[in-house]
Amino acid sequence: MLSSSRTTRPGTADSVSRIPVAVHAPDPISRAGALSQLRRFPEVELREESGSGPGTVALLIEDVLDDTALTRLRRLVRSEGARAVLVVAALRESELLDVIECGVGAIVWRREATATRLVQAVLAAARGDGDLPADLLGRLINQVGTLHRSAAGRPGAPASGMTAREVDVLRLVAEGLDTGEIASKLSYSERTVKNVMHGLTTRLHLRNRAHAVAHALREGYI
């Protein structure tokens, strides 16, 4: 799901068991703080920074997203295959789509980075769900809507090729519904909803649900 910080509570039956997490921070104090916060949750298996890779959640802590940080994000997600959680103090409008299209589905403001909030974002990233602060989700929708309107009149703009079923599912993802709620709303099985999302993200080379929603918004489908 893509939600405004709506995720499964740690320790519930839906929690993912033993998620490998590698913390990347610009200074040892920030890294030690994040490790201390996450260490109390049995579903988290902490790894060294060099341990990021497929199946791992890379938690990247930054004050601002400069070119170095964005390059590190791209390397972690695209080259090493990790799922990423970005903990950041501030994010400019021009950086928001870059972060989503890089493959980051979970973002946490540093001022809100409590132990519970961090592990919720980690769980969401591990599932391939989106987890954005409410204000950031609104900015994402507004920004992509503006980009779509500015491109609406361009001749020869490529179509994204989404089916009606995919659009229906993505519209509910964007509203913050989880897989079970989407299945109930559309009278599908949960397996069907998962298959729709997997087929869509695979066919259009999208990295996660947040990226799929951003793509659908950009193309004017939702």
PDB file of C-alpha atoms in Angstrom:
ATOM      1  CA  MET A   1       0.000   0.000   0.000  1.00  0.00           C
ATOM      2  CA  LEU A   2       0.946   3.611  -0.372  1.00  0.00           C
ATOM      3  CA  SER A   3      -0.183   5.338   2.777  1.00  0.00           C
ATOM      4  CA  SER A   4       0.433   8.279   5.023  1.00  0.00           C
ATOM      5  CA  SER A   5       2.312   6.342   7.686  1.00  0.00           C
ATOM      6  CA  ARG A   6      -0.292   3.538   7.885  1.00  0.00           C
ATOM      7  CA  THR A   7       1.585   0.299   8.465  1.00  0.00           C
ATOM      8  CA  THR A   8       1.208  -2.952  10.367  1.00  0.00           C
ATOM      9  CA  ARG A   9       2.121  -2.631  14.027  1.00  0.00           C
ATOM     10  CA  PRO A  10       5.371  -4.368  14.951  1.00  0.00           C
ATOM     11  CA  GLY A  11       4.906  -7.688  16.713  1.00  0.00           C
ATOM     12  CA  THR A  12       1.549  -8.523  15.101  1.00  0.00           C
ATOM     13  CA  ALA A  13       0.853 -11.669  13.114  1.00  0.00           C
ATOM     14  CA  ASP A  14       1.435  -9.797   9.863  1.00  0.00           C
ATOM     15  CA  SER A  15       4.976  -8.736  10.772  1.00  0.00           C
ATOM     16  CA  VAL A  16       7.747 -10.102   8.586  1.00  0.00           C
ATOM     17  CA  SER A  17      10.061 -12.439  10.529  1.00  0.00           C
ATOM     18  CA  ARG A  18      13.712 -11.447  10.884  1.00  0.00           C
ATOM     19  CA  ILE A  19      14.147  -8.742   8.278  1.00  0.00           C
ATOM     20  CA  PRO A  20      17.836  -8.039   7.558  1.00  0.00           C
ATOM     21  CA  VAL A  21      18.464  -4.304   7.975  1.00  0.00           C
ATOM     22  CA  ALA A  22      21.658  -2.374   7.214  1.00  0.00           C
ATOM     23  CA  VAL A  23      21.858   1.160   8.622  1.00  0.00           C
ATOM     24  CA  HIS A  24      23.750   3.777   6.591  1.00  0.00           C
ATOM     25  CA  ALA A  25      24.435   7.095   8.323  1.00  0.00           C
ATOM     26  CA  PRO A  26      26.776  10.059   7.751  1.00  0.00           C
ATOM     27  CA  ASP A  27      28.180   9.906  11.301  1.00  0.00           C
ATOM     28  CA  PRO A  28      28.692   7.246  13.995  1.00  0.00           C
ATOM     29  CA  ILE A  29      26.326   8.889  16.485  1.00  0.00           C
ATOM     30  CA  SER A  30      23.358   8.804  14.084  1.00  0.00           C
ATOM     31  CA  ARG A  31      24.122   5.203  13.149  1.00  0.00           C
ATOM     32  CA  ALA A  32      24.462   4.113  16.769  1.00  0.00           C
ATOM     33  CA  GLY A  33      21.150   5.805  17.611  1.00  0.00           C
ATOM     34  CA  ALA A  34      19.284   4.034  14.809  1.00  0.00           C
ATOM     35  CA  LEU A  35      20.841   0.677  15.715  1.00  0.00           C
ATOM     36  CA  SER A  36      19.827   1.165  19.336  1.00  0.00           C
ATOM     37  CA  GLN A  37      16.255   1.963  18.287  1.00  0.00           C
ATOM     38  CA  LEU A  38      15.937  -1.069  16.002  1.00  0.00           C
ATOM     39  CA  ARG A  39      17.759  -3.574  18.225  1.00  0.00           C
ATOM     40  CA  ARG A  40      14.764  -3.948  20.535  1.00  0.00           C
ATOM     41  CA  PHE A  41      12.564  -5.472  17.805  1.00  0.00           C
ATOM     42  CA  PRO A  42      12.957  -9.260  17.370  1.00  0.00           C
ATOM     43  CA  GLU A  43      11.733  -9.107  13.760  1.00  0.00           C
ATOM     44  CA  VAL A  44      14.811  -7.058  12.790  1.00  0.00           C
ATOM     45  CA  GLU A  45      18.174  -8.658  12.076  1.00  0.00           C
ATOM     46  CA  LEU A  46      20.848  -5.957  12.003  1.00  0.00           C
ATOM     47  CA  ARG A  47      23.605  -6.196   9.403  1.00  0.00           C
ATOM     48  CA  GLU A  48      26.802  -4.267   8.720  1.00  0.00           C
ATOM     49  CA  GLU A  49      26.631  -1.479   6.116  1.00  0.00           C
ATOM     50  CA  SER A  50      28.389  -3.753   3.647  1.00  0.00           C
ATOM     51  CA  GLY A  51      25.604  -6.302   4.092  1.00  0.00           C
ATOM     52  CA  SER A  52      23.043  -4.487   1.932  1.00  0.00           C
ATOM     53  CA  GLY A  53      21.779  -6.606  -0.931  1.00  0.00           C
ATOM     54  CA  PRO A  54      18.717  -8.448  -2.264  1.00  0.00           C
ATOM     55  CA  GLY A  55      16.236  -9.135   0.537  1.00  0.00           C
ATOM     56  CA  THR A  56      17.842  -6.510   2.781  1.00  0.00           C
ATOM     57  CA  VAL A  57      16.291  -3.228   3.881  1.00  0.00           C
ATOM     58  CA  ALA A  58      18.821  -0.388   3.692  1.00  0.00           C
ATOM     59  CA  LEU A  59      17.947   2.386   6.140  1.00  0.00           C
ATOM     60  CA  LEU A  60      19.679   5.561   4.974  1.00  0.00           C
ATOM     61  CA  ILE A  61      19.866   8.533   7.354  1.00  0.00           C
ATOM     62  CA  GLU A  62      20.526  11.995   5.904  1.00  0.00           C
ATOM     63  CA  ASP A  63      19.974  15.637   6.854  1.00  0.00           C
ATOM     64  CA  VAL A  64      19.442  16.689   3.243  1.00  0.00           C
ATOM     65  CA  LEU A  65      19.397  14.748   0.005  1.00  0.00           C
ATOM     66  CA  ASP A  66      22.479  16.007  -1.844  1.00  0.00           C
ATOM     67  CA  ASP A  67      24.000  14.409  -4.950  1.00  0.00           C
ATOM     68  CA  THR A  68      26.149  12.085  -2.857  1.00  0.00           C
ATOM     69  CA  ALA A  69      23.159  10.777  -0.906  1.00  0.00           C
ATOM     70  CA  LEU A  70      21.074  10.308  -4.065  1.00  0.00           C
ATOM     71  CA  THR A  71      23.923   8.402  -5.710  1.00  0.00           C
ATOM     72  CA  ARG A  72      24.168   6.178  -2.636  1.00  0.00           C
ATOM     73  CA  LEU A  73      20.422   5.506  -2.781  1.00  0.00           C
ATOM     74  CA  ARG A  74      20.588   4.537  -6.443  1.00  0.00           C
ATOM     75  CA  ARG A  75      23.493   2.200  -5.773  1.00  0.00           C
ATOM     76  CA  LEU A  76      21.755   0.502  -2.851  1.00  0.00           C
ATOM     77  CA  VAL A  77      18.491  -0.039  -4.726  1.00  0.00           C
ATOM     78  CA  ARG A  78      19.491  -0.477  -8.369  1.00  0.00           C
ATOM     79  CA  SER A  79      22.912  -2.076  -8.126  1.00  0.00           C
ATOM     80  CA  GLU A  80      22.716  -3.977  -4.842  1.00  0.00           C
ATOM     81  CA  GLY A  81      18.994  -4.801  -4.969  1.00  0.00           C
ATOM     82  CA  ALA A  82      18.123  -3.608  -1.458  1.00  0.00           C
ATOM     83  CA  ARG A  83      14.800  -2.086  -0.452  1.00  0.00           C
ATOM     84  CA  ALA A  84      15.336   1.397   0.951  1.00  0.00           C
ATOM     85  CA  VAL A  85      13.994   3.480   3.804  1.00  0.00           C
ATOM     86  CA  LEU A  86      15.070   7.126   3.740  1.00  0.00           C
ATOM     87  CA  VAL A  87      15.222   9.039   7.023  1.00  0.00           C
ATOM     88  CA  VAL A  88      15.727  12.691   6.140  1.00  0.00           C
ATOM     89  CA  ALA A  89      15.395  16.078   7.816  1.00  0.00           C
ATOM     90  CA  ALA A  90      14.187  17.947   4.731  1.00  0.00           C
ATOM     91  CA  LEU A  91      13.274  17.170   1.144  1.00  0.00           C
ATOM     92  CA  ARG A  92      12.868  19.736  -1.625  1.00  0.00           C
ATOM     93  CA  GLU A  93      10.054  19.508  -4.178  1.00  0.00           C
ATOM     94  CA  SER A  94      12.566  18.875  -6.957  1.00  0.00           C
ATOM     95  CA  GLU A  95      13.981  15.868  -5.090  1.00  0.00           C
ATOM     96  CA  LEU A  96      10.718  14.101  -4.284  1.00  0.00           C
ATOM     97  CA  LEU A  97      10.127  12.309  -7.584  1.00  0.00           C
ATOM     98  CA  ASP A  98      13.841  11.498  -7.855  1.00  0.00           C
ATOM     99  CA  VAL A  99      13.593   9.648  -4.542  1.00  0.00           C
ATOM    100  CA  ILE A 100      10.416   7.744  -5.478  1.00  0.00           C
ATOM    101  CA  GLU A 101      11.652   6.841  -8.955  1.00  0.00           C
ATOM    102  CA  CYS A 102      14.964   5.739  -7.468  1.00  0.00           C
ATOM    103  CA  GLY A 103      12.985   3.005  -5.720  1.00  0.00           C
ATOM    104  CA  VAL A 104      12.475   4.392  -2.213  1.00  0.00           C
ATOM    105  CA  GLY A 105       8.988   3.504  -1.004  1.00  0.00           C
ATOM    106  CA  ALA A 106       9.326   4.460   2.673  1.00  0.00           C
ATOM    107  CA  ILE A 107      10.344   7.900   3.938  1.00  0.00           C
ATOM    108  CA  VAL A 108      10.515   9.066   7.559  1.00  0.00           C
ATOM    109  CA  TRP A 109      11.137  12.615   8.774  1.00  0.00           C
ATOM    110  CA  ARG A 110      14.076  12.673  11.187  1.00  0.00           C
ATOM    111  CA  ARG A 111      11.970  14.581  13.711  1.00  0.00           C
ATOM    112  CA  GLU A 112       9.481  11.668  13.717  1.00  0.00           C
ATOM    113  CA  ALA A 113      12.037   8.833  13.739  1.00  0.00           C
ATOM    114  CA  THR A 114      11.005   7.047  16.920  1.00  0.00           C
ATOM    115  CA  ALA A 115      11.778   3.356  17.350  1.00  0.00           C
ATOM    116  CA  THR A 116       8.204   2.381  16.439  1.00  0.00           C
ATOM    117  CA  ARG A 117       8.123   4.664  13.411  1.00  0.00           C
ATOM    118  CA  LEU A 118      11.432   3.300  12.102  1.00  0.00           C
ATOM    119  CA  VAL A 119      10.417  -0.332  12.391  1.00  0.00           C
ATOM    120  CA  GLN A 120       7.041   0.392  10.756  1.00  0.00           C
ATOM    121  CA  ALA A 121       8.865   1.875   7.770  1.00  0.00           C
ATOM    122  CA  VAL A 122      11.229  -1.109   7.660  1.00  0.00           C
ATOM    123  CA  LEU A 123       8.289  -3.551   7.661  1.00  0.00           C
ATOM    124  CA  ALA A 124       6.563  -1.596   4.881  1.00  0.00           C
ATOM    125  CA  ALA A 125       9.721  -1.519   2.765  1.00  0.00           C
ATOM    126  CA  ALA A 126      10.277  -5.245   3.259  1.00  0.00           C
ATOM    127  CA  ARG A 127       6.747  -5.929   1.980  1.00  0.00           C
ATOM    128  CA  GLY A 128       7.245  -3.632  -1.005  1.00  0.00           C
ATOM    129  CA  ASP A 129       4.602  -1.242   0.306  1.00  0.00           C
ATOM    130  CA  GLY A 130       4.777   2.533   0.390  1.00  0.00           C
ATOM    131  CA  ASP A 131       4.986   4.487   3.645  1.00  0.00           C
ATOM    132  CA  LEU A 132       5.135   8.246   3.296  1.00  0.00           C
ATOM    133  CA  PRO A 133       4.389  11.043   5.773  1.00  0.00           C
ATOM    134  CA  ALA A 134       0.941  12.535   5.088  1.00  0.00           C
ATOM    135  CA  ASP A 135       2.340  15.924   4.045  1.00  0.00           C
ATOM    136  CA  LEU A 136       4.813  14.272   1.675  1.00  0.00           C
ATOM    137  CA  LEU A 137       2.123  12.116   0.064  1.00  0.00           C
ATOM    138  CA  GLY A 138       0.094  15.249  -0.666  1.00  0.00           C
ATOM    139  CA  ARG A 139       3.135  16.965  -2.183  1.00  0.00           C
ATOM    140  CA  LEU A 140       3.832  13.920  -4.356  1.00  0.00           C
ATOM    141  CA  ILE A 141       0.282  13.871  -5.728  1.00  0.00           C
ATOM    142  CA  ASN A 142       0.329  17.613  -6.399  1.00  0.00           C
ATOM    143  CA  GLN A 143       3.734  17.516  -8.065  1.00  0.00           C
ATOM    144  CA  VAL A 144       2.934  14.601 -10.358  1.00  0.00           C
ATOM    145  CA  GLY A 145      -0.428  16.153 -11.204  1.00  0.00           C
ATOM    146  CA  THR A 146       1.336  19.353 -12.259  1.00  0.00           C
ATOM    147  CA  LEU A 147       3.783  17.402 -14.412  1.00  0.00           C
ATOM    148  CA  HIS A 148       0.928  15.533 -16.068  1.00  0.00           C
ATOM    149  CA  ARG A 149      -1.023  18.711 -16.830  1.00  0.00           C
ATOM    150  CA  SER A 150       2.028  20.357 -18.364  1.00  0.00           C
ATOM    151  CA  ALA A 151       2.592  17.342 -20.613  1.00  0.00           C
ATOM    152  CA  ALA A 152      -1.047  16.719 -21.513  1.00  0.00           C
ATOM    153  CA  GLY A 153      -0.894  18.567 -24.803  1.00  0.00           C
ATOM    154  CA  ARG A 154       2.327  17.078 -26.087  1.00  0.00           C
ATOM    155  CA  PRO A 155       1.805  15.011 -29.251  1.00  0.00           C
ATOM    156  CA  GLY A 156       3.096  11.466 -29.296  1.00  0.00           C
ATOM    157  CA  ALA A 157       3.313  11.084 -25.525  1.00  0.00           C
ATOM    158  CA  PRO A 158       3.754   7.380 -24.750  1.00  0.00           C
ATOM    159  CA  ALA A 159       0.890   5.572 -23.041  1.00  0.00           C
ATOM    160  CA  SER A 160       1.627   3.585 -19.925  1.00  0.00           C
ATOM    161  CA  GLY A 161      -0.516   0.674 -21.108  1.00  0.00           C
ATOM    162  CA  MET A 162      -2.451   0.080 -17.877  1.00  0.00           C
ATOM    163  CA  THR A 163      -5.555  -2.080 -17.870  1.00  0.00           C
ATOM    164  CA  ALA A 164      -8.799  -1.025 -16.202  1.00  0.00           C
ATOM    165  CA  ARG A 165      -8.210  -3.590 -13.451  1.00  0.00           C
ATOM    166  CA  GLU A 166      -4.711  -2.232 -12.768  1.00  0.00           C
ATOM    167  CA  VAL A 167      -6.047   1.322 -12.597  1.00  0.00           C
ATOM    168  CA  ASP A 168      -8.772   0.263 -10.149  1.00  0.00           C
ATOM    169  CA  VAL A 169      -6.220  -1.405  -7.890  1.00  0.00           C
ATOM    170  CA  LEU A 170      -3.738   1.482  -8.062  1.00  0.00           C
ATOM    171  CA  ARG A 171      -6.424   4.055  -7.279  1.00  0.00           C
ATOM    172  CA  LEU A 172      -7.165   2.231  -4.026  1.00  0.00           C
ATOM    173  CA  VAL A 173      -3.442   1.823  -3.279  1.00  0.00           C
ATOM    174  CA  ALA A 174      -3.109   5.600  -3.613  1.00  0.00           C
ATOM    175  CA  GLU A 175      -5.974   6.034  -1.137  1.00  0.00           C
ATOM    176  CA  GLY A 176      -3.996   4.065   1.456  1.00  0.00           C
ATOM    177  CA  LEU A 177      -5.872   0.747   1.390  1.00  0.00           C
ATOM    178  CA  ASP A 178      -3.936  -2.435   2.072  1.00  0.00           C
ATOM    179  CA  THR A 179      -4.170  -5.644   0.037  1.00  0.00           C
ATOM    180  CA  GLY A 180      -7.058  -7.102   2.056  1.00  0.00           C
ATOM    181  CA  GLU A 181      -9.072  -3.893   1.900  1.00  0.00           C
ATOM    182  CA  ILE A 182      -8.523  -3.588  -1.867  1.00  0.00           C
ATOM    183  CA  ALA A 183      -9.623  -7.203  -2.378  1.00  0.00           C
ATOM    184  CA  SER A 184     -12.786  -6.609  -0.373  1.00  0.00           C
ATOM    185  CA  LYS A 185     -13.571  -3.349  -2.153  1.00  0.00           C
ATOM    186  CA  LEU A 186     -13.190  -4.848  -5.642  1.00  0.00           C
ATOM    187  CA  SER A 187     -14.531  -8.331  -4.771  1.00  0.00           C
ATOM    188  CA  TYR A 188     -11.193  -9.908  -5.692  1.00  0.00           C
ATOM    189  CA  SER A 189      -9.100 -12.400  -3.773  1.00  0.00           C
ATOM    190  CA  GLU A 190      -5.958 -11.070  -2.096  1.00  0.00           C
ATOM    191  CA  ARG A 191      -3.934 -13.289  -4.430  1.00  0.00           C
ATOM    192  CA  THR A 192      -5.539 -11.568  -7.434  1.00  0.00           C
ATOM    193  CA  VAL A 193      -4.636  -8.122  -6.075  1.00  0.00           C
ATOM    194  CA  LYS A 194      -1.033  -9.242  -5.482  1.00  0.00           C
ATOM    195  CA  ASN A 195      -0.868 -10.730  -8.982  1.00  0.00           C
ATOM    196  CA  VAL A 196      -2.188  -7.513 -10.527  1.00  0.00           C
ATOM    197  CA  MET A 197       0.438  -5.438  -8.729  1.00  0.00           C
ATOM    198  CA  HIS A 198       3.231  -7.880  -9.544  1.00  0.00           C
ATOM    199  CA  GLY A 199       2.276  -8.001 -13.215  1.00  0.00           C
ATOM    200  CA  LEU A 200       2.056  -4.210 -13.432  1.00  0.00           C
ATOM    201  CA  THR A 201       5.359  -3.479 -11.715  1.00  0.00           C
ATOM    202  CA  THR A 202       7.166  -6.185 -13.699  1.00  0.00           C
ATOM    203  CA  ARG A 203       5.773  -5.177 -17.106  1.00  0.00           C
ATOM    204  CA  LEU A 204       6.435  -1.455 -16.668  1.00  0.00           C
ATOM    205  CA  HIS A 205       9.739  -1.932 -14.789  1.00  0.00           C
ATOM    206  CA  LEU A 206       8.435  -0.167 -11.675  1.00  0.00           C
ATOM    207  CA  ARG A 207      10.303  -0.731  -8.422  1.00  0.00           C
ATOM    208  CA  ASN A 208       7.490  -0.817  -5.871  1.00  0.00           C
ATOM    209  CA  ARG A 209       3.927   0.314  -5.176  1.00  0.00           C
ATOM    210  CA  ALA A 210       4.919   3.910  -4.501  1.00  0.00           C
ATOM    211  CA  HIS A 211       6.685   4.054  -7.867  1.00  0.00           C
ATOM    212  CA  ALA A 212       3.614   2.485  -9.540  1.00  0.00           C
ATOM    213  CA  VAL A 213       1.321   5.135  -8.051  1.00  0.00           C
ATOM    214  CA  ALA A 214       3.707   7.914  -9.093  1.00  0.00           C
ATOM    215  CA  HIS A 215       3.800   6.478 -12.620  1.00  0.00           C
ATOM    216  CA  ALA A 216      -0.005   6.234 -12.806  1.00  0.00           C
ATOM    217  CA  LEU A 217      -0.361   9.810 -11.574  1.00  0.00           C
ATOM    218  CA  ARG A 218       2.227  11.053 -14.058  1.00  0.00           C
ATOM    219  CA  GLU A 219       0.371   9.340 -16.916  1.00  0.00           C
ATOM    220  CA  GLY A 220      -3.003  10.675 -15.760  1.00  0.00           C
ATOM    221  CA  TYR A 221      -4.601   7.331 -14.941  1.00  0.00           C
ATOM    222  CA  ILE A 222      -5.464   8.285 -11.354  1.00  0.00           C
TER     223      ILE A 222
END
